[in-house]
GROMACS .gro file of N, CA and C in nm:
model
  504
    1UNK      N    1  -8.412  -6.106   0.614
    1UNK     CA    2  -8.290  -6.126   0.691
    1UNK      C    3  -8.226  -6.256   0.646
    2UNK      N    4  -8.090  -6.228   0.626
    2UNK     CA    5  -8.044  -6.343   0.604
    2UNK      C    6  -7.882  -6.384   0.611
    3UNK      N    7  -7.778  -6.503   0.623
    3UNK     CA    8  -7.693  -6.500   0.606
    3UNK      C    9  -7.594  -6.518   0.510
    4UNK      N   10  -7.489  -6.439   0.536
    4UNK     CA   11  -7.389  -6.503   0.429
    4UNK      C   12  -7.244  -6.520   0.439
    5UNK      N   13  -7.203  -6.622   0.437
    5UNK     CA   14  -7.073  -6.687   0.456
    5UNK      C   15  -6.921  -6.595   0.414
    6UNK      N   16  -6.893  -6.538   0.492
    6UNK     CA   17  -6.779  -6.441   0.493
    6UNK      C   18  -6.653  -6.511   0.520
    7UNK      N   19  -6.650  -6.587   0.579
    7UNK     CA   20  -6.491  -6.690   0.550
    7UNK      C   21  -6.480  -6.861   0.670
    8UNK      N   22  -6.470  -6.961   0.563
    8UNK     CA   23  -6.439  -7.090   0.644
    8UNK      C   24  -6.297  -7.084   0.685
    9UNK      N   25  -6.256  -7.170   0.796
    9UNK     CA   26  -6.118  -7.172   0.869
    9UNK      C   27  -6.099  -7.326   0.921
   10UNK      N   28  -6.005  -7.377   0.856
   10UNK     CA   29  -5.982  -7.487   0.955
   10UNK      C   30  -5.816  -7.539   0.953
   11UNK      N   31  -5.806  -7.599   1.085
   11UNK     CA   32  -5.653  -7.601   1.124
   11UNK      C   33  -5.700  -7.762   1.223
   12UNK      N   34  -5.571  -7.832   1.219
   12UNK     CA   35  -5.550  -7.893   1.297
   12UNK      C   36  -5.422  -7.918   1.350
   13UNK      N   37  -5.433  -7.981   1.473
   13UNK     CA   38  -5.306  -7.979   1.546
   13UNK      C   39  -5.255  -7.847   1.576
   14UNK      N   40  -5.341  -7.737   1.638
   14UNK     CA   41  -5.326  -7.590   1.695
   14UNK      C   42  -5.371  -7.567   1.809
   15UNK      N   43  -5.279  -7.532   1.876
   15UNK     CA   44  -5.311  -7.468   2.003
   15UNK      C   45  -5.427  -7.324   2.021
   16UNK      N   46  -5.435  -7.275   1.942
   16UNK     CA   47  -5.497  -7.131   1.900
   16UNK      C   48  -5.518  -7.144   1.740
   17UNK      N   49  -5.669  -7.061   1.762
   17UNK     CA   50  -5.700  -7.017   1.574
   17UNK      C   51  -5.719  -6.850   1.605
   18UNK      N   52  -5.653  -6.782   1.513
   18UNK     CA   53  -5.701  -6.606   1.481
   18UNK      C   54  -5.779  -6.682   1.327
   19UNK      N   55  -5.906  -6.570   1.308
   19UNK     CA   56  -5.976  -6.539   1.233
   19UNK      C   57  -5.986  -6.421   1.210
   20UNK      N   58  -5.868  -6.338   1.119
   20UNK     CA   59  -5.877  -6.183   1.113
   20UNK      C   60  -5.937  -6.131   0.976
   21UNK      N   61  -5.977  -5.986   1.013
   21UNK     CA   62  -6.027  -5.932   0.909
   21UNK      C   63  -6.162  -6.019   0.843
   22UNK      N   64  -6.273  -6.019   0.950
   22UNK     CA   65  -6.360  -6.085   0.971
   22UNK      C   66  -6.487  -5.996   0.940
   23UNK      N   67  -6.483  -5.886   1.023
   23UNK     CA   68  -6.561  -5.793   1.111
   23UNK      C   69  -6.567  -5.660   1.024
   24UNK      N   70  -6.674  -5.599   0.932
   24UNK     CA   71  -6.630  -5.470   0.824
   24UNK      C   72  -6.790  -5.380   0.852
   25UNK      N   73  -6.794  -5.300   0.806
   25UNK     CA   74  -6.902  -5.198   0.792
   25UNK      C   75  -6.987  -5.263   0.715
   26UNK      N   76  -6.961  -5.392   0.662
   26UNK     CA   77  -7.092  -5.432   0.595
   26UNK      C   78  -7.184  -5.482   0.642
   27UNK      N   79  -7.164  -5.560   0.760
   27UNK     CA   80  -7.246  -5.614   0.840
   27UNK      C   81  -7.257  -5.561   1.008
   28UNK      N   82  -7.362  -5.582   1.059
   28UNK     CA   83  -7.370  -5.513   1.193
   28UNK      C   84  -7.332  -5.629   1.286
   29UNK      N   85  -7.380  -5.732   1.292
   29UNK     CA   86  -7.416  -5.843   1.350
   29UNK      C   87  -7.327  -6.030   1.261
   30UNK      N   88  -7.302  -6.044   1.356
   30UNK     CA   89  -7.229  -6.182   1.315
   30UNK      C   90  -7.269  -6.289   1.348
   31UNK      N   91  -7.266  -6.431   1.300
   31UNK     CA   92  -7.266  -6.559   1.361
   31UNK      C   93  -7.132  -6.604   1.322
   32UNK      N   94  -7.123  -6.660   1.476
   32UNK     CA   95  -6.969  -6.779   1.408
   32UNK      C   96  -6.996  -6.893   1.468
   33UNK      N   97  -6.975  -7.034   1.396
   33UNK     CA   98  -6.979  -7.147   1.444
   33UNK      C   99  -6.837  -7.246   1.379
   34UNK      N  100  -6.812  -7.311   1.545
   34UNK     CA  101  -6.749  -7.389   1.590
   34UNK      C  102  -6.800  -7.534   1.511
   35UNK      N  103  -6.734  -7.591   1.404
   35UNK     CA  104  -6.843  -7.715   1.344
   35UNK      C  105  -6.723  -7.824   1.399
   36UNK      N  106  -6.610  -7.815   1.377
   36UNK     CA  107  -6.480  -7.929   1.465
   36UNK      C  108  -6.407  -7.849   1.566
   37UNK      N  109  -6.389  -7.947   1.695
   37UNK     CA  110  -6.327  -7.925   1.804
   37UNK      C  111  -6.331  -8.037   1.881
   38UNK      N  112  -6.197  -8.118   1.766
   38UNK     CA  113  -6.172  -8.253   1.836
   38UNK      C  114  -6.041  -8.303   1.866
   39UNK      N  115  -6.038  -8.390   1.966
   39UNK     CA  116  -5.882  -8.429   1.877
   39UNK      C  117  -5.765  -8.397   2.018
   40UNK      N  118  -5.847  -8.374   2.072
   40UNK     CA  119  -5.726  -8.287   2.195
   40UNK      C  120  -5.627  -8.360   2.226
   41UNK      N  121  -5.498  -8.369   2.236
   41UNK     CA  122  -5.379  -8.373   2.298
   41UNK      C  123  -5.371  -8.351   2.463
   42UNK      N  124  -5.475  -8.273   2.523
   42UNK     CA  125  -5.467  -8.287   2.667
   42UNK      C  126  -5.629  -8.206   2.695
   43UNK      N  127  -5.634  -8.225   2.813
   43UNK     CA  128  -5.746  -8.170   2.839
   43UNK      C  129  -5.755  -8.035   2.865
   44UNK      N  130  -5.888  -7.960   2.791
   44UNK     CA  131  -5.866  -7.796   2.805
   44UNK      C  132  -5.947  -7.730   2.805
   45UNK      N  133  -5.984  -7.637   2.817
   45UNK     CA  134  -6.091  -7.531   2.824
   45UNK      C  135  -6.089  -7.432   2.772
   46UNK      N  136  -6.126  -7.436   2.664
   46UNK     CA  137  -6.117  -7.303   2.572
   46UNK      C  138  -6.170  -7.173   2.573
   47UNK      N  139  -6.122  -7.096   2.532
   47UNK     CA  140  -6.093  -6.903   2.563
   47UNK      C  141  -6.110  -6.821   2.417
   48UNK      N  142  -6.159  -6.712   2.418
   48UNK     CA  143  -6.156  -6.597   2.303
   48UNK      C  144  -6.085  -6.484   2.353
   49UNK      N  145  -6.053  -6.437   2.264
   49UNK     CA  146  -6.049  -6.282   2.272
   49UNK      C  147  -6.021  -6.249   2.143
   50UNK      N  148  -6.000  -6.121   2.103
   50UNK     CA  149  -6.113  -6.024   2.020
   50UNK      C  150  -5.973  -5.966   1.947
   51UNK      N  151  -5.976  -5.936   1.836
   51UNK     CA  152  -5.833  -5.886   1.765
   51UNK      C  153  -5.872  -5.699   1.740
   52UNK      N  154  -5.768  -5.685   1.769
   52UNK     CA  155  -5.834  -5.509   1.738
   52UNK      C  156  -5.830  -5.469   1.607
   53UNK      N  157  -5.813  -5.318   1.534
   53UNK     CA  158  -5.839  -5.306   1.439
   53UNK      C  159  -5.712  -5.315   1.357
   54UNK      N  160  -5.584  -5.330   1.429
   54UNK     CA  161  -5.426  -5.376   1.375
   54UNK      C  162  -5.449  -5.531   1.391
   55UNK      N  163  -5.519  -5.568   1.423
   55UNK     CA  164  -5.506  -5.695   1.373
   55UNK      C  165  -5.475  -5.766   1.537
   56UNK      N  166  -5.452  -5.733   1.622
   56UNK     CA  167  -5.340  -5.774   1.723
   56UNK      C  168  -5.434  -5.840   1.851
   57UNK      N  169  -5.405  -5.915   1.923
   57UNK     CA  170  -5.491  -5.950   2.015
   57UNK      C  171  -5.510  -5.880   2.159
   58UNK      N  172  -5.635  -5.865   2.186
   58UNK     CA  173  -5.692  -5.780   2.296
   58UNK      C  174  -5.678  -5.825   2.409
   59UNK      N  175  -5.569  -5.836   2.487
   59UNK     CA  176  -5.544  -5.919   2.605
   59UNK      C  177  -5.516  -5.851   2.758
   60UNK      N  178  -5.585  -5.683   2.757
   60UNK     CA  179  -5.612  -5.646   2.846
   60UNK      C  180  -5.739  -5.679   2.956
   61UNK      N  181  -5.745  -5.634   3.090
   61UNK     CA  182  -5.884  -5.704   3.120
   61UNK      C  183  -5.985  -5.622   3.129
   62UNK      N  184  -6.002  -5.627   3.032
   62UNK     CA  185  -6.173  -5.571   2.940
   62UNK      C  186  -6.259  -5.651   2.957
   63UNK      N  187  -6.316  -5.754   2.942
   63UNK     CA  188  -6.388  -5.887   2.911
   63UNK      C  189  -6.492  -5.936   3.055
   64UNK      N  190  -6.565  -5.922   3.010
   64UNK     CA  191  -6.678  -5.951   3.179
   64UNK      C  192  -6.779  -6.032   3.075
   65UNK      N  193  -6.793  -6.132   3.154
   65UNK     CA  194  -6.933  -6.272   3.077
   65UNK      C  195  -6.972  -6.312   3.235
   66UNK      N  196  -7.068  -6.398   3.208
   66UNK     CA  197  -7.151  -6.494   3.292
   66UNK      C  198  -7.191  -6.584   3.251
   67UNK      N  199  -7.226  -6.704   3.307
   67UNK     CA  200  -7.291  -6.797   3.244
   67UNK      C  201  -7.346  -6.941   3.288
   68UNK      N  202  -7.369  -7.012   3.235
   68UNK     CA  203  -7.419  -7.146   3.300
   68UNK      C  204  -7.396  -7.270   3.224
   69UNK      N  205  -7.364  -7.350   3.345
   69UNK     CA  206  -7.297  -7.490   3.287
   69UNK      C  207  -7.414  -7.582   3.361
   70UNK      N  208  -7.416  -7.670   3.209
   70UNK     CA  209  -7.539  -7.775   3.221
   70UNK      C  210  -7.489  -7.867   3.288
   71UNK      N  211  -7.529  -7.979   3.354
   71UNK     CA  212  -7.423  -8.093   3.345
   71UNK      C  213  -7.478  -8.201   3.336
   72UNK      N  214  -7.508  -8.345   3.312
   72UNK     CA  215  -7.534  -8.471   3.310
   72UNK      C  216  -7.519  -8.538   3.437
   73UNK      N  217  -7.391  -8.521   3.490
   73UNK     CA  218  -7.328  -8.557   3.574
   73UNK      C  219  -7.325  -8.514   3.722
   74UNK      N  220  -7.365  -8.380   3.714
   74UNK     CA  221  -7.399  -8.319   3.844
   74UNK      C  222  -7.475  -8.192   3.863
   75UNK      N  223  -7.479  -8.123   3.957
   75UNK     CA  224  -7.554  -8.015   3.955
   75UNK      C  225  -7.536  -7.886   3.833
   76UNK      N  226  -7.577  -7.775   3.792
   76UNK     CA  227  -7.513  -7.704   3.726
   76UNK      C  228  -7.478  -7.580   3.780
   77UNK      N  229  -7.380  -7.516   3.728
   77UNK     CA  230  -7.324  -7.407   3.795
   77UNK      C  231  -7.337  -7.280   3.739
   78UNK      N  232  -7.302  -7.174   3.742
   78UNK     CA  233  -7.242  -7.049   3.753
   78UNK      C  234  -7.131  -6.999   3.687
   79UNK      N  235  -7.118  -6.967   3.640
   79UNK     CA  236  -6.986  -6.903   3.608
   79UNK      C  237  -6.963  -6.748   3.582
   80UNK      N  238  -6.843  -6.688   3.601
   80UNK     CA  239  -6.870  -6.497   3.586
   80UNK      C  240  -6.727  -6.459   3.590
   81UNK      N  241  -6.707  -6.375   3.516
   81UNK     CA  242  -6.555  -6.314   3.465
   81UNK      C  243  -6.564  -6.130   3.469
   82UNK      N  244  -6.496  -6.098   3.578
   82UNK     CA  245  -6.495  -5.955   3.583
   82UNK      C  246  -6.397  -5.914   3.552
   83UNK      N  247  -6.357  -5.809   3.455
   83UNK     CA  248  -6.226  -5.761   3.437
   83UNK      C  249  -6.102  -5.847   3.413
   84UNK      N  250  -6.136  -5.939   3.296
   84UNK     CA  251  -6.080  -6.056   3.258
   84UNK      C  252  -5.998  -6.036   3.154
   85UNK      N  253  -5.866  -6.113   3.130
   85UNK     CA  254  -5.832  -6.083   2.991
   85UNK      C  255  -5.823  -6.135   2.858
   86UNK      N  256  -5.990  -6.257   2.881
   86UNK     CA  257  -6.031  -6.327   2.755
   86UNK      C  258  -6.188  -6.354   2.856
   87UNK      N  259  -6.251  -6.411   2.697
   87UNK     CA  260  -6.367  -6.466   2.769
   87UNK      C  261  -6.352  -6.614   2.813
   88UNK      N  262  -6.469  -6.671   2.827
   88UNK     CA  263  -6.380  -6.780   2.912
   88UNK      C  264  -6.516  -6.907   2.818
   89UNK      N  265  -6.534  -7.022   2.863
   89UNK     CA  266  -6.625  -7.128   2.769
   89UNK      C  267  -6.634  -7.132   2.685
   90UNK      N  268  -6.493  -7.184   2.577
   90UNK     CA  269  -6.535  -7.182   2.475
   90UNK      C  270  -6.486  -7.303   2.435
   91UNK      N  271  -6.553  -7.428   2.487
   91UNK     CA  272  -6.513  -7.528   2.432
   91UNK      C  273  -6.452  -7.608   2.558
   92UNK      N  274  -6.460  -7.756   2.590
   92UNK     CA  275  -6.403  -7.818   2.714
   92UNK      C  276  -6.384  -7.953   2.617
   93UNK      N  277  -6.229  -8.042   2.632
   93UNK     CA  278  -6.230  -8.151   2.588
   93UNK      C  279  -6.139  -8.222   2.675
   94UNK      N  280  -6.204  -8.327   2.697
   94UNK     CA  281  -6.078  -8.414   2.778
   94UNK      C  282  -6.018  -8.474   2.668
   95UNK      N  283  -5.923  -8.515   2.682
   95UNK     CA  284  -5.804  -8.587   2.592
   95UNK      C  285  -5.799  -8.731   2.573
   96UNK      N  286  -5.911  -8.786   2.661
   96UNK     CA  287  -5.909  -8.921   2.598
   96UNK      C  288  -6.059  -8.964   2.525
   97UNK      N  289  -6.115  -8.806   2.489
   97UNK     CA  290  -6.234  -8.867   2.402
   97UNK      C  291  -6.171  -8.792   2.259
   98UNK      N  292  -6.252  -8.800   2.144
   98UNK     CA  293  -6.208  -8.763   2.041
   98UNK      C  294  -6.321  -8.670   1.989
   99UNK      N  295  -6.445  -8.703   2.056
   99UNK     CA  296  -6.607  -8.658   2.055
   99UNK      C  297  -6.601  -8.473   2.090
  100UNK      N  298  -6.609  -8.428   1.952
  100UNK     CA  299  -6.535  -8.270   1.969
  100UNK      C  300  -6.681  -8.209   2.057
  101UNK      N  301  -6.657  -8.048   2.044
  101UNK     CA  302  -6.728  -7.966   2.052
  101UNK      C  303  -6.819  -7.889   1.939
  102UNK      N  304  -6.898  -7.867   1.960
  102UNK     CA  305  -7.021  -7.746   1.875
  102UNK      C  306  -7.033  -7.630   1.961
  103UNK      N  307  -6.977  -7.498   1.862
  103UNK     CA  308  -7.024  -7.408   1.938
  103UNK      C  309  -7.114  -7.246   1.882
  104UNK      N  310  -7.211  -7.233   1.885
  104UNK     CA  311  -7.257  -7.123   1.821
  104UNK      C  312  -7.254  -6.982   1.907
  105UNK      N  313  -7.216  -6.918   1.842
  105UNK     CA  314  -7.144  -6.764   1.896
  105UNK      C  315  -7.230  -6.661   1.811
  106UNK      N  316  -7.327  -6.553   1.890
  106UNK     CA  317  -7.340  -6.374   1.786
  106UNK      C  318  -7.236  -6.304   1.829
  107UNK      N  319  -7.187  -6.222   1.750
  107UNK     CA  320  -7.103  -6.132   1.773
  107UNK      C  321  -7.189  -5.975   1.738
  108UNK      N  322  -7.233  -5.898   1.815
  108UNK     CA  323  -7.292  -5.773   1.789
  108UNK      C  324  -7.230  -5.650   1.751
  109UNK      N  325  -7.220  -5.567   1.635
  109UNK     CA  326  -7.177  -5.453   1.623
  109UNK      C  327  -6.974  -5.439   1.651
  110UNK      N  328  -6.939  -5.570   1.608
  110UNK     CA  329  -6.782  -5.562   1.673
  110UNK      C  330  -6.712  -5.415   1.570
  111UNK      N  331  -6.763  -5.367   1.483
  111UNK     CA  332  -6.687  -5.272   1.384
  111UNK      C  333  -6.743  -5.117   1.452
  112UNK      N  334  -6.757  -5.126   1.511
  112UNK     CA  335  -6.868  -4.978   1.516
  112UNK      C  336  -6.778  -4.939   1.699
  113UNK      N  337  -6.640  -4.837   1.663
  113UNK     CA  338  -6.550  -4.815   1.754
  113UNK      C  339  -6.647  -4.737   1.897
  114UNK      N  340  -6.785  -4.707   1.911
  114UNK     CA  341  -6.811  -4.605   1.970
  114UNK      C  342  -6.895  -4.678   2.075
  115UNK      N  343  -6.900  -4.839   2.051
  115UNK     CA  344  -6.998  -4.926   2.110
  115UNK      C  345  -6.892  -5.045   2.176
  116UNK      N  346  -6.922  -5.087   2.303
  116UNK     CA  347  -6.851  -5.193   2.372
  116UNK      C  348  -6.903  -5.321   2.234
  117UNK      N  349  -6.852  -5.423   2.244
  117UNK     CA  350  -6.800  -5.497   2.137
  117UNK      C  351  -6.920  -5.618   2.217
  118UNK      N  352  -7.092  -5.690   2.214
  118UNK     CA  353  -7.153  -5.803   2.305
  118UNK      C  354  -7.128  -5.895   2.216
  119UNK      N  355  -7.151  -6.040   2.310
  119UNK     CA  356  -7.145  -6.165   2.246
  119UNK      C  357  -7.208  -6.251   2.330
  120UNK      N  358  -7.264  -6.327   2.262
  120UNK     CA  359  -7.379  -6.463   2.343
  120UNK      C  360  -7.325  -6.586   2.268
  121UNK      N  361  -7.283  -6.749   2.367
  121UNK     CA  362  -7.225  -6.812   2.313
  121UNK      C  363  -7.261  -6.870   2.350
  122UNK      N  364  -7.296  -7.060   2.308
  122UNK     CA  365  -7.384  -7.207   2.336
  122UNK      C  366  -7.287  -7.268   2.303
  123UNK      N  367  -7.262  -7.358   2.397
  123UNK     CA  368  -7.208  -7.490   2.347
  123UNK      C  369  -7.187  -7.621   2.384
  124UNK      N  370  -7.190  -7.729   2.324
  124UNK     CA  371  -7.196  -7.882   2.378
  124UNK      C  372  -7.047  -7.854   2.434
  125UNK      N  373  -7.020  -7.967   2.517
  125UNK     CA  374  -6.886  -7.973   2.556
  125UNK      C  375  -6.844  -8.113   2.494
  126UNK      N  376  -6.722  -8.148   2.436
  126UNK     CA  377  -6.668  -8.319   2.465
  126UNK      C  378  -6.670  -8.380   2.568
  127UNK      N  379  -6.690  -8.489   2.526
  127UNK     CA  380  -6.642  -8.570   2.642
  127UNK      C  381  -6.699  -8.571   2.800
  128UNK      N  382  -6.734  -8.486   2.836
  128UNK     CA  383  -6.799  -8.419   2.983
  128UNK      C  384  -6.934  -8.426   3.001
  129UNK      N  385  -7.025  -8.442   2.882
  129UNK     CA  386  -7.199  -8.412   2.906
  129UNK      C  387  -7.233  -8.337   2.983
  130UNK      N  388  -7.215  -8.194   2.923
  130UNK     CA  389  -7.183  -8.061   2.939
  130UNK      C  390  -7.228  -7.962   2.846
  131UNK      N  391  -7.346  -7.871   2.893
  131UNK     CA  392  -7.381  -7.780   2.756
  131UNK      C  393  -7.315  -7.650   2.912
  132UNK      N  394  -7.313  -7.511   2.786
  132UNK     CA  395  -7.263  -7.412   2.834
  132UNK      C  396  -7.371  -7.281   2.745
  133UNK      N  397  -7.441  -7.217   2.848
  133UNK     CA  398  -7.454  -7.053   2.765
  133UNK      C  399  -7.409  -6.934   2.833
  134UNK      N  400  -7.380  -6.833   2.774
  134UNK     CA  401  -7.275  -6.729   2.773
  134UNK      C  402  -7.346  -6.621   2.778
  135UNK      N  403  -7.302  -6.500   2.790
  135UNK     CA  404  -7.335  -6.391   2.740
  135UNK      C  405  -7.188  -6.327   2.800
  136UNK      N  406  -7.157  -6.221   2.737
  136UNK     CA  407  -7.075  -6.109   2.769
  136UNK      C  408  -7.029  -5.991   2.678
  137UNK      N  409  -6.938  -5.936   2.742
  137UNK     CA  410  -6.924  -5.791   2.676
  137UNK      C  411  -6.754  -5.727   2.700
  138UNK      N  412  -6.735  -5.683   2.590
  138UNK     CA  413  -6.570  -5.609   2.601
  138UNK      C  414  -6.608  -5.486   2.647
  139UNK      N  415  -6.579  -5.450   2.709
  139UNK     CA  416  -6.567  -5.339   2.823
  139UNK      C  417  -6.476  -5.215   2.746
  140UNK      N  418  -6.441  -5.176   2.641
  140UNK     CA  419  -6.361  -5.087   2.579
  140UNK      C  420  -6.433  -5.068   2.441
  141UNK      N  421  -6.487  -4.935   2.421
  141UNK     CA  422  -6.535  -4.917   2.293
  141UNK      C  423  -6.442  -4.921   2.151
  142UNK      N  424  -6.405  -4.982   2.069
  142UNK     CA  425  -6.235  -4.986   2.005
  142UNK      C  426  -6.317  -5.072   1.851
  143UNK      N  427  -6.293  -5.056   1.756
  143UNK     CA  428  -6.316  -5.139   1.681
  143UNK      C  429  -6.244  -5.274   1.645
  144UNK      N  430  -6.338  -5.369   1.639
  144UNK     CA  431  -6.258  -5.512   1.614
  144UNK      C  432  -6.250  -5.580   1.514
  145UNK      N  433  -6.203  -5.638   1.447
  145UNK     CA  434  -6.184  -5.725   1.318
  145UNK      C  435  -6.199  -5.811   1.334
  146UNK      N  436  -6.125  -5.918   1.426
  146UNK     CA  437  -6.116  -6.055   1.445
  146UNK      C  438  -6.134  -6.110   1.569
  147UNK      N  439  -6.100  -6.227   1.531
  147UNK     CA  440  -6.125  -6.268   1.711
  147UNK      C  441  -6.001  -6.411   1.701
  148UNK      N  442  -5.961  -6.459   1.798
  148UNK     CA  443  -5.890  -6.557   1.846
  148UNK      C  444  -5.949  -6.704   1.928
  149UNK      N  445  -5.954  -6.788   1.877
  149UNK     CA  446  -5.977  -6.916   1.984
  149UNK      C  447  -5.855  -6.949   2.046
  150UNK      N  448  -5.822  -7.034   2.152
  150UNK     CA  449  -5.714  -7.072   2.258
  150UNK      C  450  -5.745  -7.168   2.318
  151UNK      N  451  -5.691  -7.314   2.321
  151UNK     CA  452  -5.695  -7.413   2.404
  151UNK      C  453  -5.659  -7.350   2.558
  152UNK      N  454  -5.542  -7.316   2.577
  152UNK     CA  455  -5.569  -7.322   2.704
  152UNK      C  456  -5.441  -7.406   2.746
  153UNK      N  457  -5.440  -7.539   2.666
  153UNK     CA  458  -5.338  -7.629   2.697
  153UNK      C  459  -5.357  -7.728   2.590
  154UNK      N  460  -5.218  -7.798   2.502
  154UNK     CA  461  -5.249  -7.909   2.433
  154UNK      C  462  -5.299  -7.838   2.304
  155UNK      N  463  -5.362  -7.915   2.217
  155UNK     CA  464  -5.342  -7.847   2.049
  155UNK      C  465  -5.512  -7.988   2.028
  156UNK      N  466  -5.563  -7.920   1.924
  156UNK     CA  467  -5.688  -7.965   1.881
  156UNK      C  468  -5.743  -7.917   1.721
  157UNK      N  469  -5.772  -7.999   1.661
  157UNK     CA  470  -5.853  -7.974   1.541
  157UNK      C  471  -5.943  -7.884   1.556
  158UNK      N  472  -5.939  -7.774   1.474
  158UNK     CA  473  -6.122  -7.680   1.465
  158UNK      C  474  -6.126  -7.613   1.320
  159UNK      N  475  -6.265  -7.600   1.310
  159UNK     CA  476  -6.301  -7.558   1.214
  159UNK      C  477  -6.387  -7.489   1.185
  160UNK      N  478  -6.392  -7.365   1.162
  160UNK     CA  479  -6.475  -7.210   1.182
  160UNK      C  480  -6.526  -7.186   1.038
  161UNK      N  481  -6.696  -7.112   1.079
  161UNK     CA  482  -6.735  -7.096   0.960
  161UNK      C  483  -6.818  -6.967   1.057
  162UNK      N  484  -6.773  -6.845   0.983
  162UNK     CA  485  -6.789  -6.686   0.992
  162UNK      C  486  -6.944  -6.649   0.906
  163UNK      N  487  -7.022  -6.612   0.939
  163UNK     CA  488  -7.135  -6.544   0.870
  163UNK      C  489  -7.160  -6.377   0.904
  164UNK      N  490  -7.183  -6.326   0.784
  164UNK     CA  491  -7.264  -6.173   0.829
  164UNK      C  492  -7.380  -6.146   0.846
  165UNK      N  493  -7.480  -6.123   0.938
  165UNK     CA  494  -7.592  -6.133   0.922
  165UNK      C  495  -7.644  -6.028   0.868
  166UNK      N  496  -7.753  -6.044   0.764
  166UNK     CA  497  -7.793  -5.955   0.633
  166UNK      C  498  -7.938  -5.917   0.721
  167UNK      N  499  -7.972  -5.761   0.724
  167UNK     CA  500  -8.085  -5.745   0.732
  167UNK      C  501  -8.228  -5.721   0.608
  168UNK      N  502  -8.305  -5.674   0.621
  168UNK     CA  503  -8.413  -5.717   0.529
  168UNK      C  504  -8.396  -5.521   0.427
   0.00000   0.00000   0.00000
């Protein structure tokens, strides 16, 4: 088993990144990691959603996750999205640190139209001393290509690196 690097992405000063034409019959299984997510312009909380097979973004409410927030600072919580029309933790920065985010994401079977689209996601937060884990699921069997990041609010540096995971 092993990986291999299917496409780097980086933008700064964006409110949103699409990463299309990602997602093919060659691979079943994905990793994507978040290596920059700094820089924010305001404080925000970052969001996905999933590009279909035109390319276009999936912004019906399909999208159900759960999850848990670490905290430094206080107790940790809960979190849960039913019938949503993105997923939700993907990334938190306040605007007066510069100290980005890390975030590692699987993406399971997103090409294969006959299967809901899962994803499990980790990540440090900026600024906050704040970890986050995820799990969820697109609720519509549809094939996907890409996917979308979204501040939320305000514009931020990131920088995406896409893998296919190779079986044996």
């Amino acid at each position: 088993m092993g990986l291999e690097i299917i496409q780097k992405v980086s933008s700064t000063g964006v409110s949103s990144l699409s990463v299309s034409d990602i997602f093919s019959s060659t691979y079943d299984d994905y990793l994507i990691q978040q290596t920059v997510y700094d820089n924010a312009s305001a404080s925000n909380d970052g969001t996905m959603r999933l590009l279909d097979s035109g390319g276009s973004e999936i912004n019906a409410s399909e999208y159900y996750y759960a999850g848990e927030n670490t905290r430094t600072y206080s107790g940790f919580t809960e979190s849960t999205g039913v019938a949503q029309t993105s997923f939700a933790g993907f990334g938190y920065q306040d605007a007066s640190t510069t100290t980005g985010v890390g975030l590692t994401m699987y993406v399971f079977k997103p090409y294969d139209s006959s299967l809901f689209t899962k994803c499990l996601w980790q990540g440090q937060v900026g600024g906050s001393g704040q970890a986050r884990w995820y799990a969820g699921s697109h609720k519509s069997a549809e094939r996907i290509t890409g996917l979308k990041f979204d501040t939320g609010s305000g514009t931020i540096n990131i920088d995406c690196i896409v893998y296919g995971i190779k079986g044996t």
